[in-house]
Short mmCIF file of C-alpha atoms in Angstrom, two decimals:
data_model
loop_
_atom_site.label_atom_id
_atom_site.label_comp_id
_atom_site.label_asym_id
_atom_site.label_seq_id
_atom_site.Cartn_x
_atom_site.Cartn_y
_atom_site.Cartn_z
CA MET A 1 90.94 102.57 121.59
CA ILE A 2 93.82 100.79 119.90
CA HIS A 3 96.92 101.90 121.73
CA SER A 4 99.45 102.09 118.93
CA ALA A 5 102.92 103.39 119.64
CA THR A 6 104.89 103.28 116.44
CA THR A 7 107.04 105.31 114.18
CA ALA A 8 106.92 104.78 110.46
CA ARG A 9 108.12 101.49 109.04
CA SER A 10 111.52 101.42 107.51
CA GLY A 11 111.59 103.07 104.13
CA SER A 12 108.30 104.94 104.46
CA SER A 13 107.60 108.55 105.24
CA GLY A 14 107.50 109.34 108.94
CA ILE A 15 104.10 108.84 110.53
CA ASP A 16 103.99 108.95 114.30
CA GLN A 17 100.90 106.87 114.98
CA GLN A 18 100.24 107.84 118.56
CA ALA A 19 96.81 106.30 118.80
CA ILE A 20 95.23 104.45 115.90
CA LEU A 21 91.53 103.84 116.50
CA PRO A 22 89.64 100.73 115.39
CA PHE A 23 88.22 100.81 111.88
CA CYS A 24 84.85 101.53 113.39
CA LYS A 25 83.76 104.67 115.22
CA ARG A 26 85.91 106.38 112.66
CA SER A 27 84.65 107.83 109.45
CA LEU A 28 84.80 105.58 106.39
CA ALA A 29 86.65 107.53 103.75
CA VAL A 30 84.80 107.79 100.47
CA LEU A 31 87.20 106.97 97.63
CA ALA A 32 86.74 107.70 93.95
CA LEU A 33 84.42 110.64 94.66
CA LEU A 34 85.24 112.06 91.25
CA THR A 35 82.01 113.97 90.74
CA ALA A 36 78.69 114.73 92.35
CA PHE A 37 76.82 114.68 89.09
CA ALA A 38 73.66 112.99 87.90
CA CYS A 39 72.46 109.48 88.51
CA VAL A 40 72.51 107.22 85.47
CA THR A 41 69.10 106.08 84.35
CA GLN A 42 70.46 103.88 81.59
CA SER A 43 72.97 101.26 82.69
CA VAL A 44 76.47 101.09 81.30
CA ASN A 45 76.71 98.42 78.65
CA ALA A 46 77.77 95.04 79.93
CA GLN A 47 80.84 93.52 78.38
CA ASP A 48 79.80 91.70 75.24
CA ASP A 49 82.83 89.56 74.54
CA THR A 50 82.08 86.25 72.92
CA PRO A 51 82.90 83.18 75.04
CA ALA A 52 86.11 82.66 73.07
CA ASP A 53 87.24 86.17 73.98
CA VAL A 54 86.62 85.83 77.71
CA PRO A 55 90.03 85.49 79.39
CA SER A 56 90.68 82.52 81.62
CA LYS A 57 90.78 82.78 85.39
CA GLU A 58 94.52 82.09 85.36
CA GLU A 59 95.18 84.84 82.82
CA CYS A 60 93.19 87.28 84.95
CA ARG A 61 95.02 86.15 88.08
CA GLN A 62 98.36 86.93 86.48
CA VAL A 63 97.22 90.45 85.60
CA ALA A 64 95.75 90.95 89.09
CA GLU A 65 98.95 89.81 90.79
CA GLU A 66 101.05 92.06 88.57
CA PHE A 67 98.71 94.98 89.36
CA GLU A 68 99.06 94.26 93.08
CA GLU A 69 102.86 94.11 92.89
CA LEU A 70 103.10 97.37 90.94
CA ILE A 71 100.78 99.19 93.34
CA GLN A 72 102.59 97.88 96.41
CA SER A 73 105.95 98.93 94.97
CA GLY A 74 104.67 102.43 94.22
CA ARG A 75 104.81 102.15 90.42
CA SER A 76 101.44 103.71 89.66
CA SER A 77 102.39 104.72 86.10
CA ARG A 78 103.14 101.07 85.30
CA ALA A 79 100.01 99.85 87.06
CA THR A 80 97.76 102.21 85.13
CA ARG A 81 98.92 100.62 81.86
CA LEU A 82 97.18 97.41 82.91
CA VAL A 83 93.85 99.26 82.85
CA ASP A 84 92.01 99.67 79.55
CA TRP A 85 90.96 103.27 80.08
CA GLU A 86 89.73 103.53 76.48
CA SER A 87 87.24 100.73 77.12
CA ILE A 88 86.09 102.33 80.36
CA VAL A 89 85.48 105.71 78.78
CA ALA A 90 83.73 104.05 75.82
CA SER A 91 81.29 102.38 78.21
CA ALA A 92 80.84 105.61 80.13
CA THR A 93 79.94 107.63 77.03
CA ASP A 94 77.81 105.05 75.21
CA GLY A 95 74.01 105.09 74.90
CA PHE A 96 73.37 108.68 73.81
CA GLU A 97 71.89 109.80 70.50
CA GLU A 98 74.66 110.09 67.95
CA THR A 99 75.13 113.56 66.49
CA PRO A 100 78.22 115.27 65.04
CA GLN A 101 78.32 117.53 68.10
CA LEU A 102 78.19 114.58 70.51
CA THR A 103 80.86 112.70 68.57
CA LEU A 104 83.16 115.69 68.85
CA ALA A 105 82.38 116.15 72.55
CA ARG A 106 82.98 112.47 73.25
CA ARG A 107 86.32 112.56 71.45
CA GLY A 108 87.54 115.51 73.51
CA PHE A 109 86.27 113.98 76.75
CA LYS A 110 87.99 110.68 75.99
CA GLN A 111 91.31 112.28 75.06
CA GLY A 112 91.37 114.41 78.20
CA PHE A 113 90.40 111.56 80.51
CA VAL A 114 92.76 108.93 79.09
CA SER A 115 95.64 111.42 79.02
CA ARG A 116 95.05 112.32 82.65
CA MET A 117 94.90 108.69 83.72
CA ARG A 118 98.11 107.83 81.87
CA ASP A 119 100.11 110.94 82.68
CA SER A 120 99.40 111.20 86.39
CA GLY A 121 98.42 107.65 87.20
CA GLY A 122 94.93 108.83 88.12
CA LEU A 123 93.15 106.29 90.26
CA THR A 124 96.25 104.14 90.68
CA ALA A 125 98.15 107.17 91.96
CA GLN A 126 95.44 107.72 94.58
CA ILE A 127 95.84 104.15 95.78
CA VAL A 128 99.64 104.43 95.90
CA ALA A 129 99.32 107.69 97.86
CA ALA A 130 97.18 105.88 100.43
CA LEU A 131 99.86 103.19 100.73
CA ASP A 132 102.61 105.78 101.08
CA ALA A 133 100.72 107.16 104.08
CA GLY A 134 100.51 103.74 105.72
CA GLY A 135 97.60 101.97 104.02
CA THR A 136 97.62 98.55 102.38
CA TYR A 137 96.27 97.10 99.13
CA ARG A 138 95.85 93.34 98.86
CA LEU A 139 94.39 90.85 96.42
CA LEU A 140 91.96 88.81 98.50
CA ARG A 141 90.79 86.30 95.93
CA MET A 142 89.78 85.51 92.39
CA HIS A 143 86.09 84.75 91.85
CA GLU A 144 83.51 84.72 89.08
CA VAL A 145 80.42 86.81 88.37
CA ASP A 146 78.17 85.71 85.51
CA GLY A 147 80.88 83.35 84.31
CA ARG A 148 83.56 86.05 84.09
CA PRO A 149 86.66 86.13 86.32
CA ARG A 150 87.06 88.99 88.77
CA ALA A 151 89.73 89.96 91.29
CA LEU A 152 88.64 91.27 94.69
CA PHE A 153 91.08 93.73 96.27
CA ARG A 154 90.94 95.25 99.76
CA LEU A 155 92.15 98.78 100.41
CA LEU A 156 92.89 99.68 104.03
CA LEU A 157 93.34 103.40 104.46
CA PRO A 158 96.00 104.76 106.84
CA GLN A 159 95.46 105.79 110.45
CA GLY A 160 92.10 104.10 110.85
CA GLY A 161 90.65 105.81 107.77
CA GLY A 162 88.50 102.88 106.74
CA VAL A 163 88.23 99.95 104.37
CA ASN A 164 87.14 99.75 100.76
CA TYR A 165 86.90 96.93 98.24
CA HIS A 166 87.71 97.06 94.52
CA ASP A 167 86.31 94.26 92.36
CA LEU A 168 88.32 94.25 89.13
CA GLU A 169 86.83 93.07 85.84
CA PHE A 170 88.88 91.88 82.85
CA HIS A 171 88.64 91.48 79.11
CA ARG A 172 90.88 90.63 76.20
CA GLY A 173 91.90 93.91 74.66
CA PRO A 174 93.40 94.80 71.28
CA GLY A 175 96.14 92.39 70.32
CA GLY A 176 94.83 89.74 72.70
CA ALA A 177 96.34 91.16 75.89
CA VAL A 178 94.26 90.71 79.05
CA ARG A 179 93.61 94.04 80.75
CA ILE A 180 91.45 95.45 83.53
CA SER A 181 88.24 96.59 81.85
CA ASP A 182 86.44 98.17 84.83
CA LEU A 183 86.28 98.01 88.61
CA HIS A 184 83.41 98.09 91.05
CA ILE A 185 84.20 100.33 94.03
CA ALA A 186 82.31 99.23 97.14
CA LEU A 187 82.08 102.59 98.87
CA SER A 188 80.76 104.34 95.77
CA GLY A 189 78.38 101.47 95.11
CA GLU A 190 79.05 101.28 91.39
CA ARG A 191 81.54 100.67 88.61
CA PHE A 192 84.19 103.28 87.90
CA SER A 193 82.71 103.68 84.42
CA GLU A 194 79.35 104.63 85.95
CA THR A 195 80.98 107.31 88.07
CA LEU A 196 82.74 108.57 84.95
CA ARG A 197 79.45 108.56 83.06
CA ARG A 198 78.06 111.21 85.38
CA ALA A 199 81.06 113.39 84.62
CA PHE A 200 80.24 113.04 80.92
CA LEU A 201 76.52 113.72 81.32
CA PRO A 202 76.69 117.55 81.38
CA VAL A 203 79.06 117.40 78.39
CA ALA A 204 76.54 115.26 76.51
CA ALA A 205 73.64 117.51 77.54
CA GLU A 206 75.40 120.57 76.15
CA ALA A 207 76.36 118.78 72.93
CA LEU A 208 72.77 117.62 72.42
CA GLY A 209 71.36 121.05 73.20
CA GLY A 210 69.34 119.68 76.08
CA GLN A 211 67.42 117.37 73.74
CA ASN A 212 66.93 113.62 74.18
CA ILE A 213 67.93 113.77 77.84
CA THR A 214 65.71 111.94 80.31
CA GLU A 215 63.75 114.03 82.79
CA ALA A 216 65.75 112.66 85.72
CA ASN A 217 69.03 113.48 84.03
CA ARG A 218 67.70 116.87 82.96
CA GLN A 219 67.08 117.71 86.60
CA HIS A 220 70.65 116.83 87.43
CA VAL A 221 71.97 118.99 84.64
CA GLU A 222 69.79 121.89 85.79
CA HIS A 223 71.23 121.61 89.31
CA LEU A 224 74.78 120.99 88.15
CA ASP A 225 76.10 124.21 89.71
CA ALA A 226 74.62 123.32 93.09
CA LEU A 227 75.99 119.77 92.93
CA THR A 228 79.42 121.04 91.95
CA ASN A 229 79.39 123.66 94.71
CA MET A 230 78.38 121.03 97.25
CA ALA A 231 81.27 118.77 96.26
CA GLU A 232 83.74 121.67 96.25
CA ALA A 233 82.56 122.82 99.69
CA ALA A 234 83.10 119.32 101.08
CA ARG A 235 86.59 119.13 99.57
CA ALA A 236 87.37 122.57 101.03
CA ARG A 237 86.18 121.30 104.44
CA ASP A 238 83.32 123.80 104.51
CA TYR A 239 81.03 121.06 105.72
CA ALA A 240 78.25 123.32 106.95
CA GLN A 241 77.98 124.88 103.49
CA ALA A 242 77.92 121.47 101.82
CA LEU A 243 75.08 120.32 104.07
CA SER A 244 73.22 123.58 103.50
CA ILE A 245 73.36 123.07 99.73
CA TYR A 246 72.19 119.48 100.15
CA ALA A 247 69.16 120.61 102.14
CA GLU A 248 68.03 122.81 99.23
CA LEU A 249 68.24 120.11 96.56
CA PRO A 250 65.13 118.42 95.16
CA GLU A 251 64.15 115.22 96.95
CA SER A 252 65.15 113.03 94.02
CA LEU A 253 68.68 114.43 94.09
CA GLN A 254 68.87 114.07 97.85
CA GLN A 255 68.35 110.34 97.33
CA ASP A 256 71.03 109.96 94.65
CA THR A 257 73.86 107.67 95.70
CA ASN A 258 76.72 110.02 94.92
CA VAL A 259 74.99 113.08 96.35
CA LEU A 260 74.46 111.07 99.54
CA LEU A 261 78.15 110.17 99.58
CA VAL A 262 79.05 113.86 99.54
CA ARG A 263 76.55 114.40 102.35
CA LEU A 264 78.21 111.59 104.30
CA GLN A 265 81.62 113.15 103.81
CA ALA A 266 80.32 116.45 105.16
CA SER A 267 78.17 115.10 107.99
CA GLN A 268 80.89 112.81 109.35
CA ASN A 269 82.88 115.96 110.09
CA ALA A 270 79.89 117.86 111.46
CA SER A 271 78.65 115.65 114.29
CA ASP A 272 78.04 112.01 115.19
CA GLU A 273 74.31 112.71 115.09
CA ALA A 274 74.44 114.16 111.58
CA TYR A 275 76.61 111.28 110.40
CA ALA A 276 74.31 108.64 111.89
CA GLU A 277 71.29 110.32 110.28
CA ALA A 278 73.02 110.41 106.89
CA ILE A 279 73.88 106.71 107.13
CA ALA A 280 70.29 105.89 108.09
CA ASP A 281 68.99 107.80 105.07
CA PHE A 282 71.47 106.07 102.77
CA SER A 283 70.33 102.68 104.05
CA ARG A 284 66.68 103.65 103.60
CA PHE A 285 67.11 104.89 100.04
CA HIS A 286 69.51 102.15 98.87
CA PRO A 287 68.91 99.07 101.06
CA ASP A 288 70.49 96.58 98.64
CA ASP A 289 73.74 98.46 98.03
CA LEU A 290 76.93 96.81 99.29
CA CYS A 291 78.20 100.09 100.64
CA VAL A 292 75.17 100.18 102.97
CA GLU A 293 76.73 97.40 105.04
CA LEU A 294 80.06 99.23 105.16
CA LEU A 295 78.34 102.40 106.30
CA SER A 296 75.95 100.66 108.69
CA ILE A 297 78.83 99.25 110.73
CA ASP A 298 79.82 102.80 111.59
CA GLY A 299 76.26 104.08 111.90
CA TYR A 300 75.10 101.47 114.36
CA LEU A 301 78.22 101.86 116.46
CA LEU A 302 77.69 105.60 116.74
CA ARG A 303 74.35 104.78 118.36
CA ASP A 304 75.93 102.10 120.60
CA GLN A 305 73.93 99.41 118.83
CA HIS A 306 76.67 96.83 119.02
CA GLU A 307 74.66 93.76 118.03
CA GLU A 308 73.33 95.53 114.95
CA SER A 309 76.85 96.62 114.04
CA LEU A 310 78.12 93.06 114.39
CA ALA A 311 75.25 91.84 112.23
CA ALA A 312 76.25 94.35 109.53
CA VAL A 313 79.78 92.89 109.59
CA ASP A 314 78.29 89.42 109.17
CA ARG A 315 76.26 90.55 106.16
CA LEU A 316 79.29 92.25 104.62
CA GLU A 317 81.34 89.10 105.13
CA LYS A 318 78.71 87.05 103.34
CA SER A 319 78.47 89.56 100.49
CA ILE A 320 82.18 89.68 99.71
CA GLY A 321 82.94 86.05 100.51
CA GLY A 322 85.06 86.67 103.61
CA ASP A 323 88.01 88.82 104.63
CA PRO A 324 90.31 88.39 107.66
CA PHE A 325 90.12 92.13 108.28
CA LEU A 326 86.47 91.77 109.22
CA HIS A 327 87.65 90.02 112.39
CA VAL A 328 89.44 93.27 113.24
CA LEU A 329 86.20 95.17 112.72
CA ARG A 330 84.42 92.74 115.02
CA ALA A 331 87.18 93.09 117.59
CA GLY A 332 86.75 96.87 117.59
CA ILE A 333 83.00 96.60 118.07
CA LEU A 334 83.36 94.03 120.85
CA TYR A 335 86.01 96.17 122.53
CA ASP A 336 83.68 99.16 122.45
CA ALA A 337 80.96 96.99 124.00
CA GLY A 338 83.30 96.00 126.84
CA ARG A 339 83.46 92.37 125.73
CA LEU A 340 87.22 92.26 126.00
CA ASP A 341 87.84 88.52 125.89
CA GLU A 342 85.76 88.18 122.74
CA ALA A 343 87.54 91.18 121.23
CA GLU A 344 90.92 89.54 121.80
CA GLN A 345 89.69 86.25 120.38
CA SER A 346 88.44 87.95 117.22
CA ALA A 347 91.67 89.93 116.78
CA ARG A 348 93.76 86.79 117.22
CA GLN A 349 91.66 85.06 114.58
CA ALA A 350 92.53 87.90 112.20
CA ILE A 351 96.23 87.41 112.95
CA LYS A 352 95.90 83.68 112.36
CA GLU A 353 94.25 84.17 108.97
CA GLU A 354 96.41 87.10 107.85
CA PRO A 355 99.60 87.60 109.91
CA GLY A 356 100.32 90.93 108.22
CA LEU A 357 97.22 92.69 109.60
CA GLU A 358 98.95 95.19 111.88
CA ASN A 359 95.78 96.60 113.43
CA ALA A 360 94.84 93.18 114.78
CA TYR A 361 97.97 93.17 116.95
CA TRP A 362 97.19 96.63 118.30
CA GLN A 363 93.67 95.50 119.17
CA VAL A 364 95.05 92.63 121.25
CA ILE A 365 97.43 95.09 122.91
CA SER A 366 94.49 97.35 123.78
CA VAL A 367 92.78 94.49 125.58
CA SER A 368 95.98 93.41 127.33
CA LEU A 369 96.65 96.92 128.63
CA ASP A 370 93.11 97.23 129.95
CA GLN A 371 93.44 93.86 131.69
CA ALA A 372 97.02 94.44 132.87
CA ASP A 373 97.97 91.28 130.98
CA TYR A 374 101.46 92.48 130.23
CA LYS A 375 102.71 89.08 129.12
CA THR A 376 100.33 89.38 126.18
CA THR A 377 101.40 92.99 125.62
CA VAL A 378 105.00 91.83 125.25
CA GLU A 379 103.93 88.96 123.00
CA MET A 380 102.21 91.31 120.57
CA LEU A 381 104.93 93.98 120.66
CA THR A 382 107.53 91.32 119.88
CA LEU A 383 105.50 90.01 116.95
CA LEU A 384 104.98 93.52 115.61
CA GLU A 385 108.70 94.20 115.75
CA ASP A 386 109.99 90.85 114.51
CA ARG A 387 107.27 89.85 112.07
CA LEU A 388 106.14 93.18 110.64
CA GLY A 389 109.21 95.35 111.17
CA VAL A 390 107.34 97.95 113.23
CA GLU A 391 109.50 100.55 114.97
CA PHE A 392 108.22 101.92 118.28
CA VAL A 393 108.42 105.33 119.84
CA ASP A 394 109.64 105.56 123.43
CA LEU A 395 106.84 103.78 125.28
CA THR A 396 107.68 105.60 128.49
CA GLU A 397 106.43 108.76 126.78
CA VAL A 398 103.05 107.27 125.76
CA PRO A 399 100.35 107.82 128.43
CA GLU A 400 98.41 104.65 127.56
CA TYR A 401 101.48 102.57 128.44
CA SER A 402 102.17 104.27 131.79
CA GLU A 403 101.36 101.18 133.88
CA PHE A 404 102.94 98.74 131.48
CA VAL A 405 106.33 100.51 131.56
CA LYS A 406 106.40 100.05 135.34
CA SER A 407 106.06 96.29 135.02
CA ARG A 408 108.69 93.59 135.16
CA GLU A 409 107.50 92.34 131.76
CA PHE A 410 108.39 95.68 130.19
CA ARG A 411 111.81 95.83 131.84
CA ASP A 412 112.67 92.30 130.71
CA TRP A 413 111.42 92.93 127.17
CA ASN A 414 113.19 96.25 126.87
CA ARG A 415 116.46 94.81 128.18
CA GLU A 416 116.38 91.95 125.66
CA ARG A 417 115.99 94.46 122.83
CA GLN A 418 119.12 96.42 123.74
#
């Protein structure tokens, strides 16, 4: 366990973090679970800009850095203007037979979606809400995929809620302005436009009168009520009901990525055994999906398979090109395995690479408390206070610090802070 003893940081809402666990052995929150609708048999159209229209890496970096600053400062309504929602919804609704009814349905769907994104902030508001509760959102790096610049962001959810990665794509929009044209969300295993496409599918099916819909998509439309009820049950925390609905779905739907994500959300709150089984099934059905590695870290750890969990971290690191936070994940796994010195070494490496990673400090503190190395405890507490502005609760009231507060190191440290 990471023995955190903090109050909220200055300027944020009060969160008394009595005991923040490592980002493993805790459920990985599934973000952007907008729908539990059908899988997409036809892929969303790739961006077809001509080479002259492809924005430069530096132009994309400027937009990414502005997006990061707006999110971190809580200005979600400004941040959402950097996203070309019209382009996203166009990709999501493309590829169906054109009829007057479909054109009308698409127009209404687009107007409602874009209005919602702009009025409420939509996805950007969700990210800001996570930050308000203590999470972080950081631009890790710029990189290229198929010759196009992308920006990889890391979202750390509050109170040990998990990690997610957003890979932002860019294009040159109307008037020549560079805007975010889509984003790949690691934990949903797909682009945002693909998730949105499933929300449009039942609308398209109704507009087309059930004609010219693939058999796979037809099955999803036919079971739309069950899929919707499953998602609503999970959101209402009726996890047993959600799992019961899942068990009655056809096998093809049980293997759908987004249906599995709803199952994961429900099973993680049912039992460790159910959660581990859901992760194993996800890995079996979608072995090449990036989110498999994210989920496998948790799944292996639940079965005390520490080496396998560490190997999953290694694969994730290779897939995304590195992230200092992954040292924190390793530290948590090593700590759980009782390899305390290695856990401290990994956590310190995270601090070295990214000094603002608060959980890395708490992981070192966990090791120091277990080893009665109170000099290190004081070192980390001082860094948390001076470097990160963390405010502590009364440590004499925190059971995990009961031996530390009896020590000379605590008395000296506490006296110097007066």
